[in-house]
PDB file of C-alpha atoms in Angstrom:
ATOM      1  CA  PRO A  19     -11.451 -22.625 -12.237  1.00 58.00           C
ATOM      2  CA  THR A  20     -14.433 -24.781 -11.308  1.00 74.00           C
ATOM      3  CA  PRO A  21     -17.428 -24.302 -13.659  1.00 81.00           C
ATOM      4  CA  GLY A  22     -19.822 -21.901 -11.957  1.00 83.00           C
ATOM      5  CA  GLY A  23     -17.154 -20.744  -9.507  1.00 86.00           C
ATOM      6  CA  PRO A  24     -15.303 -17.451  -9.426  1.00 81.00           C
ATOM      7  CA  PRO A  25     -13.140 -16.768 -12.503  1.00 85.00           C
ATOM      8  CA  ALA A  26      -9.332 -16.696 -12.500  1.00 84.00           C
ATOM      9  CA  ILE A  27      -8.223 -13.207 -13.514  1.00 86.00           C
ATOM     10  CA  TYR A  28      -4.985 -12.669 -15.404  1.00 91.00           C
ATOM     11  CA  THR A  29      -3.671  -9.108 -15.867  1.00 95.00           C
ATOM     12  CA  PHE A  30      -0.769  -7.643 -17.836  1.00 95.00           C
ATOM     13  CA  ALA A  31       0.601  -4.227 -18.711  1.00 96.00           C
ATOM     14  CA  GLU A  32      -0.743  -2.470 -21.771  1.00 96.00           C
ATOM     15  CA  PRO A  33       2.217  -2.734 -24.209  1.00 97.00           C
ATOM     16  CA  VAL A  34       2.247   0.885 -25.473  1.00 98.00           C
ATOM     17  CA  SER A  35       2.105   2.310 -21.953  1.00 97.00           C
ATOM     18  CA  LEU A  36       4.803  -0.120 -20.714  1.00 98.00           C
ATOM     19  CA  LYS A  37       7.101   0.918 -23.602  1.00 98.00           C
ATOM     20  CA  ALA A  38       6.538   4.597 -22.853  1.00 98.00           C
ATOM     21  CA  MET A  39       7.382   4.070 -19.162  1.00 98.00           C
ATOM     22  CA  LEU A  40      10.620   2.260 -20.020  1.00 98.00           C
ATOM     23  CA  GLU A  41      11.634   4.970 -22.443  1.00 98.00           C
ATOM     24  CA  ASP A  42      11.058   7.625 -19.751  1.00 98.00           C
ATOM     25  CA  ILE A  43      13.140   5.690 -17.255  1.00 98.00           C
ATOM     26  CA  HIS A  44      15.986   5.267 -19.748  1.00 98.00           C
ATOM     27  CA  LYS A  45      15.937   9.019 -20.408  1.00 98.00           C
ATOM     28  CA  LEU A  46      15.939   9.931 -16.729  1.00 98.00           C
ATOM     29  CA  ARG A  47      18.471   7.416 -15.477  1.00 97.00           C
ATOM     30  CA  PRO A  48      21.615   9.393 -16.452  1.00 97.00           C
ATOM     31  CA  LEU A  49      20.166  12.610 -15.114  1.00 97.00           C
ATOM     32  CA  CYS A  50      19.746  11.638 -11.434  1.00 96.00           C
ATOM     33  CA  ASP A  51      21.398   9.709  -8.631  1.00 97.00           C
ATOM     34  CA  VAL A  52      18.248   8.043  -7.298  1.00 98.00           C
ATOM     35  CA  LEU A  53      15.254   7.296  -9.556  1.00 98.00           C
ATOM     36  CA  VAL A  54      11.916   6.672  -7.865  1.00 98.00           C
ATOM     37  CA  VAL A  55       8.898   5.425  -9.798  1.00 98.00           C
ATOM     38  CA  CYS A  56       5.408   5.877  -8.353  1.00 97.00           C
ATOM     39  CA  PHE A  57       2.568   3.716  -9.675  1.00 97.00           C
ATOM     40  CA  HIS A  58      -1.164   4.353  -9.289  1.00 95.00           C
ATOM     41  CA  LYS A  59      -2.077   0.694  -9.075  1.00 95.00           C
ATOM     42  CA  GLY A  60      -3.545  -2.138  -7.061  1.00 94.00           C
ATOM     43  CA  ILE A  61      -6.842  -3.830  -6.191  1.00 91.00           C
ATOM     44  CA  GLY A  62      -8.755  -1.606  -3.802  1.00 87.00           C
ATOM     45  CA  PHE A  63      -9.199  -2.583  -0.124  1.00 86.00           C
ATOM     46  CA  THR A  64      -7.577  -5.993  -0.733  1.00 89.00           C
ATOM     47  CA  PRO A  65      -4.337  -6.141   1.292  1.00 91.00           C
ATOM     48  CA  MET A  66      -3.056  -9.613   0.419  1.00 93.00           C
ATOM     49  CA  LYS A  67      -3.687  -9.703  -3.326  1.00 93.00           C
ATOM     50  CA  ILE A  68      -1.058  -8.408  -5.722  1.00 96.00           C
ATOM     51  CA  ALA A  69      -2.260  -8.509  -9.330  1.00 95.00           C
ATOM     52  CA  ALA A  70       0.144  -9.999 -11.880  1.00 95.00           C
ATOM     53  CA  TYR A  71       0.545  -6.734 -13.781  1.00 97.00           C
ATOM     54  CA  GLU A  72       1.750  -4.987 -10.600  1.00 97.00           C
ATOM     55  CA  GLN A  73       4.862  -7.125 -10.332  1.00 97.00           C
ATOM     56  CA  GLN A  74       5.340  -7.049 -14.111  1.00 98.00           C
ATOM     57  CA  VAL A  75       5.539  -3.239 -14.292  1.00 98.00           C
ATOM     58  CA  SER A  76       7.523  -2.938 -11.025  1.00 98.00           C
ATOM     59  CA  TYR A  77      10.146  -5.457 -12.150  1.00 98.00           C
ATOM     60  CA  ALA A  78      10.355  -3.870 -15.591  1.00 98.00           C
ATOM     61  CA  ALA A  79      10.900  -0.435 -14.049  1.00 98.00           C
ATOM     62  CA  ILE A  80      13.742  -1.721 -11.862  1.00 98.00           C
ATOM     63  CA  ASP A  81      15.302  -3.626 -14.777  1.00 98.00           C
ATOM     64  CA  ALA A  82      15.223  -0.325 -16.709  1.00 98.00           C
ATOM     65  CA  GLY A  83      17.031   1.553 -13.887  1.00 98.00           C
ATOM     66  CA  ALA A  84      14.559   2.522 -11.172  1.00 98.00           C
ATOM     67  CA  ASP A  85      15.921   2.431  -7.570  1.00 98.00           C
ATOM     68  CA  LEU A  86      12.668   2.412  -5.679  1.00 98.00           C
ATOM     69  CA  ILE A  87       8.989   1.673  -6.438  1.00 98.00           C
ATOM     70  CA  LEU A  88       6.139   3.320  -4.532  1.00 98.00           C
ATOM     71  CA  GLY A  89       2.563   2.110  -5.052  1.00 96.00           C
ATOM     72  CA  GLU A  90      -0.584   4.028  -4.216  1.00 92.00           C
ATOM     73  CA  HIS A  91      -4.316   3.982  -5.080  1.00 89.00           C
ATOM     74  CA  ALA A  92      -5.646   0.861  -3.347  1.00 90.00           C
ATOM     75  CA  HIS A  93      -6.637   2.730  -0.126  1.00 88.00           C
ATOM     76  CA  ILE A  94      -5.116  -0.010   2.027  1.00 91.00           C
ATOM     77  CA  LEU A  95      -1.625  -1.176   2.948  1.00 95.00           C
ATOM     78  CA  LYS A  96       0.080  -3.722   0.749  1.00 97.00           C
ATOM     79  CA  GLY A  97       3.226  -5.696   1.473  1.00 97.00           C
ATOM     80  CA  VAL A  98       6.807  -4.934   0.402  1.00 98.00           C
ATOM     81  CA  GLU A  99       9.152  -7.015  -1.685  1.00 97.00           C
ATOM     82  CA  LEU A 100      12.709  -6.652  -2.839  1.00 98.00           C
ATOM     83  CA  TYR A 101      13.678  -7.341  -6.425  1.00 97.00           C
ATOM     84  CA  ASN A 102      17.346  -7.268  -7.492  1.00 96.00           C
ATOM     85  CA  GLY A 103      18.082  -5.478  -4.243  1.00 95.00           C
ATOM     86  CA  LYS A 104      15.508  -2.737  -4.836  1.00 97.00           C
ATOM     87  CA  ALA A 105      12.435  -2.173  -2.630  1.00 98.00           C
ATOM     88  CA  ILE A 106       8.898  -2.261  -3.983  1.00 98.00           C
ATOM     89  CA  PHE A 107       6.234  -0.773  -1.691  1.00 98.00           C
ATOM     90  CA  HIS A 108       3.152  -2.235  -3.326  1.00 98.00           C
ATOM     91  CA  GLY A 109       0.722   0.035  -1.503  1.00 96.00           C
ATOM     92  CA  LEU A 110       1.253   2.856   1.034  1.00 94.00           C
ATOM     93  CA  ALA A 111      -2.465   3.097   1.904  1.00 90.00           C
ATOM     94  CA  ASP A 112      -4.115   6.441   2.729  1.00 83.00           C
ATOM     95  CA  PHE A 113      -2.026   9.074   4.439  1.00 78.00           C
ATOM     96  CA  PRO A 114      -3.540  12.567   3.903  1.00 66.00           C
ATOM     97  CA  ALA A 115      -6.563  11.122   2.023  1.00 56.00           C
ATOM     98  CA  GLY A 116      -9.307   8.859   3.135  1.00 48.00           C
ATOM     99  CA  GLY A 117     -12.797   9.597   1.942  1.00 50.00           C
ATOM    100  CA  VAL A 118     -15.453  12.208   2.433  1.00 48.00           C
ATOM    101  CA  ARG A 119     -16.206  13.174   5.999  1.00 51.00           C
ATOM    102  CA  ARG A 120     -19.681  12.098   7.029  1.00 51.00           C
ATOM    103  CA  ALA A 121     -21.419  14.305   9.574  1.00 50.00           C
ATOM    104  CA  PRO A 122     -22.737  12.075  12.405  1.00 51.00           C
ATOM    105  CA  ASP A 123     -26.060  13.904  12.712  1.00 49.00           C
ATOM    106  CA  ILE A 124     -27.072  13.453   9.042  1.00 51.00           C
ATOM    107  CA  ARG A 125     -29.474  10.597   8.424  1.00 54.00           C
ATOM    108  CA  PRO A 126     -28.471   8.107   5.725  1.00 56.00           C
ATOM    109  CA  THR A 127     -30.113   8.751   2.336  1.00 60.00           C
ATOM    110  CA  TRP A 128     -31.270   6.166  -0.192  1.00 56.00           C
ATOM    111  CA  LEU A 129     -28.165   6.918  -2.227  1.00 58.00           C
ATOM    112  CA  SER A 130     -25.788   6.529   0.726  1.00 58.00           C
ATOM    113  CA  ARG A 131     -27.455   3.239   1.669  1.00 62.00           C
ATOM    114  CA  GLN A 132     -27.033   1.976  -1.899  1.00 64.00           C
ATOM    115  CA  ARG A 133     -23.368   3.052  -1.823  1.00 61.00           C
ATOM    116  CA  ASP A 134     -22.804   1.282   1.528  1.00 64.00           C
ATOM    117  CA  ARG A 135     -24.455  -1.866   0.200  1.00 68.00           C
ATOM    118  CA  ARG A 136     -22.254  -1.850  -2.922  1.00 66.00           C
ATOM    119  CA  MET A 137     -19.111  -1.417  -0.725  1.00 62.00           C
ATOM    120  CA  LYS A 138     -20.232  -4.364   1.349  1.00 62.00           C
ATOM    121  CA  ASP A 139     -20.706  -6.534  -1.736  1.00 62.00           C
ATOM    122  CA  LEU A 140     -17.401  -5.522  -3.362  1.00 62.00           C
ATOM    123  CA  TRP A 141     -15.051  -5.349  -0.409  1.00 57.00           C
ATOM    124  CA  GLY A 142     -16.804  -6.852   2.570  1.00 59.00           C
ATOM    125  CA  PHE A 143     -17.214  -3.696   4.684  1.00 58.00           C
ATOM    126  CA  ALA A 144     -19.410  -0.637   4.977  1.00 60.00           C
ATOM    127  CA  PRO A 145     -18.539   2.787   6.441  1.00 60.00           C
ATOM    128  CA  ASN A 146     -18.325   2.841  10.222  1.00 59.00           C
ATOM    129  CA  PRO A 147     -20.863   5.360  11.598  1.00 59.00           C
ATOM    130  CA  ASP A 148     -18.775   5.671  14.785  1.00 58.00           C
ATOM    131  CA  SER A 149     -15.833   7.080  12.796  1.00 56.00           C
ATOM    132  CA  PRO A 150     -17.258  10.013  10.785  1.00 53.00           C
ATOM    133  CA  GLY A 151     -13.761  11.318  10.096  1.00 49.00           C
ATOM    134  CA  TYR A 152     -12.772   8.097   8.336  1.00 52.00           C
ATOM    135  CA  PRO A 153     -15.751   6.336   6.745  1.00 51.00           C
ATOM    136  CA  ALA A 154     -13.801   3.390   5.286  1.00 60.00           C
ATOM    137  CA  ASP A 155     -12.548  -0.112   5.958  1.00 68.00           C
ATOM    138  CA  PRO A 156     -11.210  -0.279   9.547  1.00 79.00           C
ATOM    139  CA  GLU A 157      -8.043  -1.944   8.245  1.00 85.00           C
ATOM    140  CA  ALA A 158      -7.407   1.076   6.024  1.00 85.00           C
ATOM    141  CA  LYS A 159      -6.559   3.130   9.105  1.00 88.00           C
ATOM    142  CA  ASN A 160      -3.156   1.431   9.105  1.00 92.00           C
ATOM    143  CA  THR A 161      -0.665   3.351   7.021  1.00 94.00           C
ATOM    144  CA  ILE A 162       3.112   3.963   6.804  1.00 96.00           C
ATOM    145  CA  ILE A 163       5.736   6.465   5.700  1.00 96.00           C
ATOM    146  CA  ALA A 164       8.371   4.938   3.447  1.00 97.00           C
ATOM    147  CA  LYS A 165      11.868   6.048   4.404  1.00 97.00           C
ATOM    148  CA  CYS A 166      15.152   5.728   2.570  1.00 97.00           C
ATOM    149  CA  ILE A 167      18.709   6.653   3.474  1.00 97.00           C
ATOM    150  CA  ILE A 168      20.827   7.824   0.561  1.00 97.00           C
ATOM    151  CA  ASN A 169      24.648   7.788   0.716  1.00 97.00           C
ATOM    152  CA  GLY A 170      26.943   8.402  -2.152  1.00 95.00           C
ATOM    153  CA  GLY A 171      24.106   8.721  -4.616  1.00 95.00           C
ATOM    154  CA  LYS A 172      22.642   5.296  -3.714  1.00 96.00           C
ATOM    155  CA  ILE A 173      19.867   4.040  -1.448  1.00 97.00           C
ATOM    156  CA  THR A 174      21.670   2.263   1.387  1.00 97.00           C
ATOM    157  CA  ARG A 175      18.806   1.614   3.812  1.00 97.00           C
ATOM    158  CA  VAL A 176      15.046   1.244   3.385  1.00 98.00           C
ATOM    159  CA  SER A 177      12.557   1.360   6.275  1.00 98.00           C
ATOM    160  CA  TYR A 178       9.111   2.594   7.214  1.00 98.00           C
ATOM    161  CA  LEU A 179       7.458   4.550   9.984  1.00 97.00           C
ATOM    162  CA  PRO A 180       4.228   2.962  11.207  1.00 97.00           C
ATOM    163  CA  CYS A 181       1.233   5.299  11.268  1.00 96.00           C
ATOM    164  CA  ILE A 182      -2.485   5.216  11.876  1.00 92.00           C
ATOM    165  CA  ARG A 183      -5.384   7.475  10.881  1.00 87.00           C
ATOM    166  CA  ASN A 184      -7.512   8.206  13.955  1.00 82.00           C
ATOM    167  CA  ASP A 185     -11.298   8.597  14.099  1.00 75.00           C
ATOM    168  CA  GLU A 186     -10.957  12.292  13.259  1.00 75.00           C
ATOM    169  CA  GLY A 187      -9.099  11.519  10.051  1.00 75.00           C
ATOM    170  CA  GLN A 188      -5.732  12.679  11.460  1.00 84.00           C
ATOM    171  CA  THR A 189      -2.584  10.704  10.729  1.00 90.00           C
ATOM    172  CA  GLU A 190      -0.415   9.815  13.755  1.00 94.00           C
ATOM    173  CA  ILE A 191       3.173   8.570  13.541  1.00 96.00           C
ATOM    174  CA  LEU A 192       3.530   5.680  16.023  1.00 97.00           C
ATOM    175  CA  LYS A 193       6.424   4.507  18.167  1.00 95.00           C
ATOM    176  CA  LYS A 194       7.568   0.995  19.032  1.00 95.00           C
ATOM    177  CA  ARG A 195       6.415   1.283  22.621  1.00 94.00           C
ATOM    178  CA  ASP A 196       2.912   2.296  21.448  1.00 96.00           C
ATOM    179  CA  PRO A 197       0.755  -0.863  21.115  1.00 96.00           C
ATOM    180  CA  ARG A 198      -0.726   0.633  17.945  1.00 95.00           C
ATOM    181  CA  GLY A 199       2.736   0.803  16.439  1.00 97.00           C
ATOM    182  CA  GLN A 200       3.252  -2.873  17.148  1.00 97.00           C
ATOM    183  CA  HIS A 201      -0.177  -3.570  15.639  1.00 96.00           C
ATOM    184  CA  VAL A 202       0.847  -1.885  12.361  1.00 97.00           C
ATOM    185  CA  PHE A 203       4.165  -3.855  12.431  1.00 97.00           C
ATOM    186  CA  GLU A 204       2.309  -7.148  12.840  1.00 97.00           C
ATOM    187  CA  TYR A 205      -0.267  -6.174  10.212  1.00 96.00           C
ATOM    188  CA  MET A 206       2.479  -5.413   7.691  1.00 97.00           C
ATOM    189  CA  ASP A 207       4.152  -8.756   8.450  1.00 97.00           C
ATOM    190  CA  MET A 208       0.835 -10.591   8.040  1.00 97.00           C
ATOM    191  CA  ILE A 209      -0.136  -9.071   4.692  1.00 96.00           C
ATOM    192  CA  THR A 210       3.397  -9.428   3.299  1.00 97.00           C
ATOM    193  CA  ARG A 211       3.501 -13.121   4.114  1.00 97.00           C
ATOM    194  CA  GLY A 212      -0.101 -13.524   2.950  1.00 96.00           C
ATOM    195  CA  ALA A 213       0.823 -12.119  -0.462  1.00 96.00           C
ATOM    196  CA  GLU A 214       3.913 -14.357  -0.548  1.00 96.00           C
ATOM    197  CA  LEU A 215       6.296 -11.428  -0.814  1.00 97.00           C
ATOM    198  CA  ASN A 216       9.892 -11.640   0.387  1.00 97.00           C
ATOM    199  CA  ALA A 217      10.348  -8.677   2.724  1.00 98.00           C
ATOM    200  CA  ARG A 218      11.190  -9.162   6.410  1.00 97.00           C
ATOM    201  CA  TYR A 219      10.720  -6.424   9.018  1.00 98.00           C
ATOM    202  CA  GLU A 220      12.768  -5.558  12.095  1.00 97.00           C
ATOM    203  CA  TRP A 221      12.352  -2.738  14.587  1.00 98.00           C
ATOM    204  CA  GLU A 222      15.300  -0.402  14.942  1.00 97.00           C
ATOM    205  CA  GLY A 223      14.377   2.312  17.379  1.00 96.00           C
ATOM    206  CA  ASP A 224      11.002   3.675  16.326  1.00 96.00           C
ATOM    207  CA  GLU A 225      11.232   2.699  12.676  1.00 97.00           C
ATOM    208  CA  VAL A 226      11.025  -0.611  10.900  1.00 98.00           C
ATOM    209  CA  VAL A 227      13.911  -1.669   8.674  1.00 98.00           C
ATOM    210  CA  ILE A 228      13.207  -3.811   5.634  1.00 98.00           C
ATOM    211  CA  HIS A 229      15.333  -6.890   4.822  1.00 96.00           C
ATOM    212  CA  VAL A 230      15.053  -9.711   2.334  1.00 93.00           C
ATOM    213  CA  ASP A 231      13.560 -12.886   3.748  1.00 83.00           C
ATOM    214  CA  GLU A 232      16.164 -15.486   2.857  1.00 71.00           C
ATOM    215  CA  LYS A 233      13.872 -18.422   3.485  1.00 61.00           C
TER     216      LYS A 233
END
């Protein structure tokens, strides 16, 4: 990086933890038809940045026998990629979670103002006072439900259902004819391409099927 500029950050899996994960997968593989690994990972509120360790641990889990990877923690949607024919959902965003409800009639305190300022510095947003049921990044309202079809003990189809968290903090499943559903579809496409991941999305009815981008 340029002297005085922002640093380049390189991340990797902690070796002991990675070894323990692989041992667990090897033990579980003969005991089930479909093996799903869920990771608590990702850079918060940053939709188009996938840290190096995230792909490292996801690929290692699939190489060890996992059939599907689900990522959570970052509080915002991340893109999807396919590795050796297996889907990796890098971040499902918030579905039932989403922060502490802020009563609209309570005046901000010094502590809350400091917190809001820190959020602005770190992630570029502050809580929206007009959405007391969801005091977070407006983009974090977009969320999805990962869906898989299993036939013969194997995942044969992977898709997602677009959703949104409304101003009351409630999660709504959206349909293709709903402009908000199309918005989530376009958002997923944008952040997937922005992170240089290889998934391609296609509406089939009211769900979105995931394919490999062959380009």
